[in-house]
XYZ file of C-alpha atoms in Angstrom:
287
model
C -190.977 30.038 -39.824
C -191.234 33.573 -41.285
C -188.761 35.887 -40.999
C -190.156 39.852 -41.340
C -187.849 41.710 -43.588
C -187.450 45.871 -43.226
C -188.652 47.452 -45.943
C -185.571 49.968 -45.881
C -183.111 46.842 -46.666
C -185.455 45.183 -49.854
C -183.466 45.407 -53.173
C -186.256 47.492 -54.601
C -186.334 50.078 -51.932
C -183.925 53.111 -53.463
C -180.126 53.934 -51.754
C -180.482 56.810 -49.416
C -178.111 58.471 -51.984
C -180.581 58.132 -54.709
C -183.448 59.881 -52.811
C -181.271 62.749 -52.033
C -180.495 62.964 -55.736
C -184.094 63.214 -56.562
C -184.864 65.654 -53.777
C -182.608 67.803 -55.105
C -183.330 67.280 -58.943
C -187.128 67.968 -57.699
C -186.188 71.161 -55.952
C -184.066 72.204 -58.648
C -186.668 71.430 -61.338
C -189.013 74.705 -60.375
C -186.639 77.244 -60.466
C -185.144 76.025 -63.899
C -188.361 75.735 -65.486
C -189.236 78.942 -64.058
C -186.235 80.439 -65.585
C -186.534 79.009 -69.073
C -189.952 80.251 -69.322
C -188.788 83.529 -68.285
C -186.285 83.625 -70.852
C -188.526 82.585 -73.623
C -191.028 84.884 -72.650
C -188.062 87.559 -73.274
C -187.291 86.402 -76.464
C -190.985 86.077 -77.847
C -191.024 89.664 -76.903
C -188.391 90.481 -78.652
C -189.061 88.559 -81.809
C -192.485 90.096 -81.781
C -191.072 93.659 -81.520
C -188.460 92.762 -84.426
C -191.314 92.036 -86.442
C -193.433 95.107 -86.046
C -190.086 97.052 -86.867
C -189.512 94.971 -89.543
C -193.022 95.536 -91.224
C -192.622 99.499 -90.472
C -188.805 100.089 -92.010
C -188.611 97.483 -94.502
C -191.632 96.599 -95.605
C -193.587 99.734 -94.828
C -196.987 97.989 -94.089
C -197.345 99.884 -90.905
C -196.485 102.915 -89.021
C -194.551 103.722 -85.895
C -195.769 106.362 -83.919
C -193.097 109.374 -84.173
C -194.249 111.318 -81.211
C -194.644 108.109 -79.374
C -191.173 106.952 -80.246
C -189.723 110.691 -79.466
C -191.477 110.929 -76.012
C -189.695 107.893 -74.838
C -186.736 108.680 -75.749
C -187.060 112.133 -73.853
C -188.706 109.961 -70.805
C -185.627 107.743 -70.818
C -182.369 109.066 -72.065
C -182.873 112.690 -71.507
C -184.011 113.222 -68.475
C -181.391 110.293 -67.133
C -178.549 112.538 -68.562
C -177.738 114.231 -65.035
C -177.326 111.321 -63.061
C -175.432 109.568 -65.982
C -173.020 112.660 -65.914
C -173.230 112.748 -62.221
C -172.106 109.163 -61.890
C -169.659 108.647 -64.904
C -167.878 111.807 -63.529
C -167.294 110.091 -60.107
C -166.151 107.126 -62.134
C -163.608 108.911 -63.816
C -162.501 110.714 -60.835
C -162.065 107.596 -58.886
C -160.148 105.818 -61.457
C -157.551 108.354 -61.982
C -157.091 109.181 -58.016
C -156.471 105.031 -57.359
C -154.707 104.379 -59.948
C -152.230 107.623 -59.509
C -149.954 106.119 -56.309
C -149.347 102.606 -57.906
C -148.315 104.257 -61.424
C -146.093 106.878 -59.740
C -144.127 104.088 -57.957
C -142.710 103.313 -61.650
C -142.613 106.862 -62.543
C -145.696 106.222 -65.542
C -148.316 108.776 -63.940
C -149.201 109.720 -67.458
C -150.409 106.361 -68.086
C -153.450 107.356 -65.812
C -155.092 108.609 -68.803
C -154.468 105.712 -70.599
C -156.248 102.729 -67.632
C -159.061 105.341 -67.061
C -159.508 105.586 -71.111
C -159.589 101.803 -71.313
C -161.420 100.677 -68.502
C -164.373 103.254 -69.366
C -164.684 102.695 -72.865
C -164.174 98.957 -72.927
C -166.204 98.170 -69.857
C -167.481 100.829 -66.851
C -169.009 103.570 -69.924
C -171.865 100.867 -71.021
C -172.106 99.213 -68.084
C -172.576 102.123 -65.494
C -174.752 103.358 -67.805
C -176.926 100.325 -68.381
C -177.339 99.850 -64.394
C -178.268 103.794 -63.784
C -180.644 103.518 -66.783
C -182.406 100.241 -65.167
C -183.017 101.877 -61.423
C -184.116 105.031 -63.719
C -186.101 103.882 -66.613
C -186.358 100.614 -66.274
C -188.337 100.250 -62.832
C -190.604 103.461 -64.468
C -191.536 101.762 -67.506
C -192.433 98.275 -65.349
C -194.623 100.410 -63.374
C -196.339 102.429 -66.221
C -197.441 99.559 -68.212
C -197.822 97.113 -64.845
C -200.518 100.037 -63.823
C -202.208 99.953 -67.142
C -202.431 96.009 -66.828
C -203.945 96.322 -63.321
C -206.224 99.436 -65.043
C -206.983 97.074 -67.432
C -206.217 99.648 -70.351
C -204.510 96.705 -72.088
C -207.344 94.866 -72.614
C -209.535 98.426 -73.745
C -206.501 98.141 -76.265
C -207.219 94.872 -77.481
C -210.836 95.115 -77.805
C -210.214 97.994 -80.398
C -208.066 95.616 -82.707
C -205.155 97.698 -81.223
C -201.921 95.562 -80.467
C -199.941 96.259 -77.032
C -197.105 95.365 -78.588
C -196.777 97.636 -81.196
C -198.145 100.498 -79.176
C -196.315 100.401 -75.884
C -193.847 97.773 -76.283
C -192.213 98.825 -79.533
C -191.670 102.761 -78.710
C -190.113 101.850 -75.268
C -187.681 98.874 -76.588
C -186.567 100.812 -79.725
C -186.313 104.195 -76.908
C -183.874 102.134 -74.343
C -181.541 100.957 -77.160
C -181.049 103.981 -78.686
C -180.524 105.959 -75.305
C -178.443 103.363 -73.837
C -175.668 103.744 -77.059
C -175.954 107.889 -77.019
C -175.982 107.801 -72.900
C -172.800 105.674 -73.085
C -171.525 107.566 -75.399
C -172.014 110.593 -72.977
C -170.706 108.322 -70.280
C -167.676 108.025 -71.442
C -166.812 111.439 -72.513
C -168.176 112.623 -69.260
C -165.665 109.923 -67.358
C -162.663 110.621 -69.213
C -163.350 114.394 -68.771
C -163.154 113.540 -65.215
C -160.181 112.084 -65.247
C -158.782 114.801 -67.101
C -159.761 117.144 -64.695
C -157.859 114.894 -61.666
C -154.759 114.533 -64.367
C -154.428 118.262 -64.947
C -155.170 119.642 -61.524
C -153.704 117.237 -59.056
C -151.330 114.831 -61.165
C -149.623 117.598 -62.828
C -150.055 116.040 -66.636
C -150.686 118.476 -69.183
C -153.839 118.157 -71.510
C -151.849 117.831 -74.459
C -150.160 114.605 -72.410
C -153.423 113.051 -71.186
C -155.127 113.535 -74.623
C -152.558 111.787 -76.744
C -152.221 109.106 -73.892
C -155.867 108.570 -74.521
C -155.913 108.532 -78.189
C -152.917 106.385 -78.246
C -155.011 103.786 -75.832
C -157.889 103.536 -77.729
C -158.827 102.222 -81.800
C -162.134 101.747 -83.332
C -162.786 98.131 -82.154
C -162.576 99.310 -78.550
C -165.400 102.174 -79.938
C -167.492 99.367 -81.841
C -167.436 97.347 -79.372
C -168.873 99.697 -76.758
C -171.166 100.613 -78.453
C -172.450 97.153 -79.806
C -172.889 96.333 -75.825
C -174.495 98.975 -75.105
C -177.145 98.694 -77.900
C -178.002 95.288 -76.279
C -177.714 96.122 -72.859
C -180.609 98.752 -73.828
C -182.120 96.227 -75.669
C -182.072 93.775 -72.531
C -183.315 96.335 -70.335
C -186.822 97.145 -72.317
C -187.341 93.730 -72.690
C -187.699 92.726 -69.445
C -188.856 96.078 -68.359
C -191.837 95.930 -70.537
C -192.245 92.084 -69.817
C -192.273 92.331 -66.024
C -194.852 95.139 -66.458
C -197.168 93.208 -68.687
C -197.277 90.455 -66.590
C -198.428 91.963 -63.611
C -200.932 90.085 -61.446
C -202.592 90.916 -58.241
C -203.355 94.944 -58.368
C -200.678 97.319 -56.830
C -198.572 94.878 -54.975
C -198.356 93.163 -58.365
C -197.002 96.593 -59.782
C -194.447 96.701 -56.932
C -193.487 93.319 -57.344
C -192.656 93.760 -61.122
C -190.693 97.278 -60.986
C -188.190 95.136 -58.002
C -187.926 92.402 -60.611
C -187.364 94.570 -63.578
C -184.543 96.103 -62.026
C -182.709 92.990 -60.179
C -183.268 91.087 -63.394
C -181.841 93.392 -65.675
C -178.925 94.204 -63.812
C -178.099 90.655 -63.536
C -178.883 89.870 -67.430
C -176.864 92.754 -68.336
C -173.875 91.571 -65.912
C -173.990 87.808 -67.382
C -174.277 89.474 -71.123
C -171.294 91.487 -70.549
C -169.477 88.363 -69.022
C -170.271 86.670 -72.224
C -168.779 89.734 -74.277
C -165.723 90.067 -72.672
C -165.208 86.482 -72.922
C -166.026 86.448 -76.705
C -164.339 89.369 -77.503
C -161.061 88.162 -75.964
C -161.596 84.837 -77.905
C -161.545 87.123 -81.088
C -158.715 88.804 -79.874
C -160.440 92.173 -80.188
C -159.281 93.203 -76.420
């Protein structure tokens, strides 16, 4: 006499929990692989750009167009200064107004200058500049390069033995990096100036007192780490914008997607890199 066994109860059938784990791993596999491919593409693009810059500056084998670089710095940096000034000034005013009441409780209203200086120089100056520049210039770079891809202009460059990395990516990456550092300095000055206006006009802090507290709160390490972060943020922004722009597919709709992805990816990577920098600087005792 034979007995029918349920296949689900046989020793060879997988347990339900193993099936769930397998499904989760399969579901996570594709996004993880896509993320690794994306990061690898960014790293490759940065490496190729660095190689071209090295050949131009150190080995002097190729020339980088100064006119194109100047044009990109003008478009990326100078045209963003008004927006950076507005946002940074508001940040300085907001910080001063928000910190004044609790500090006044302890009779330390003068310390508003200290808090504004530390917050702006160490963190908000580079970060706010990066976020503003992402929406202002990053999207523009991605859209421009994406339109060139759709219009087959990249293929035309390659057909004439012109490397797109050298002529399109290198000037934009250098421009975003240099512009980010300069704009961060500009943003820091404007934000501290905004806090100074509130301190003098509303909080009855003298200009000399505000200046002395600001200078006493900062040292050279704060400034150097801030500029270092700004340069890395600019490099990330330029790499993401150029990479997404050059990988456009699907016509005009693809250009729109590349623009959106550039803004989102840049902000996420910039914030993550900022977190890494803060943790590293804290570990090294630079904060």
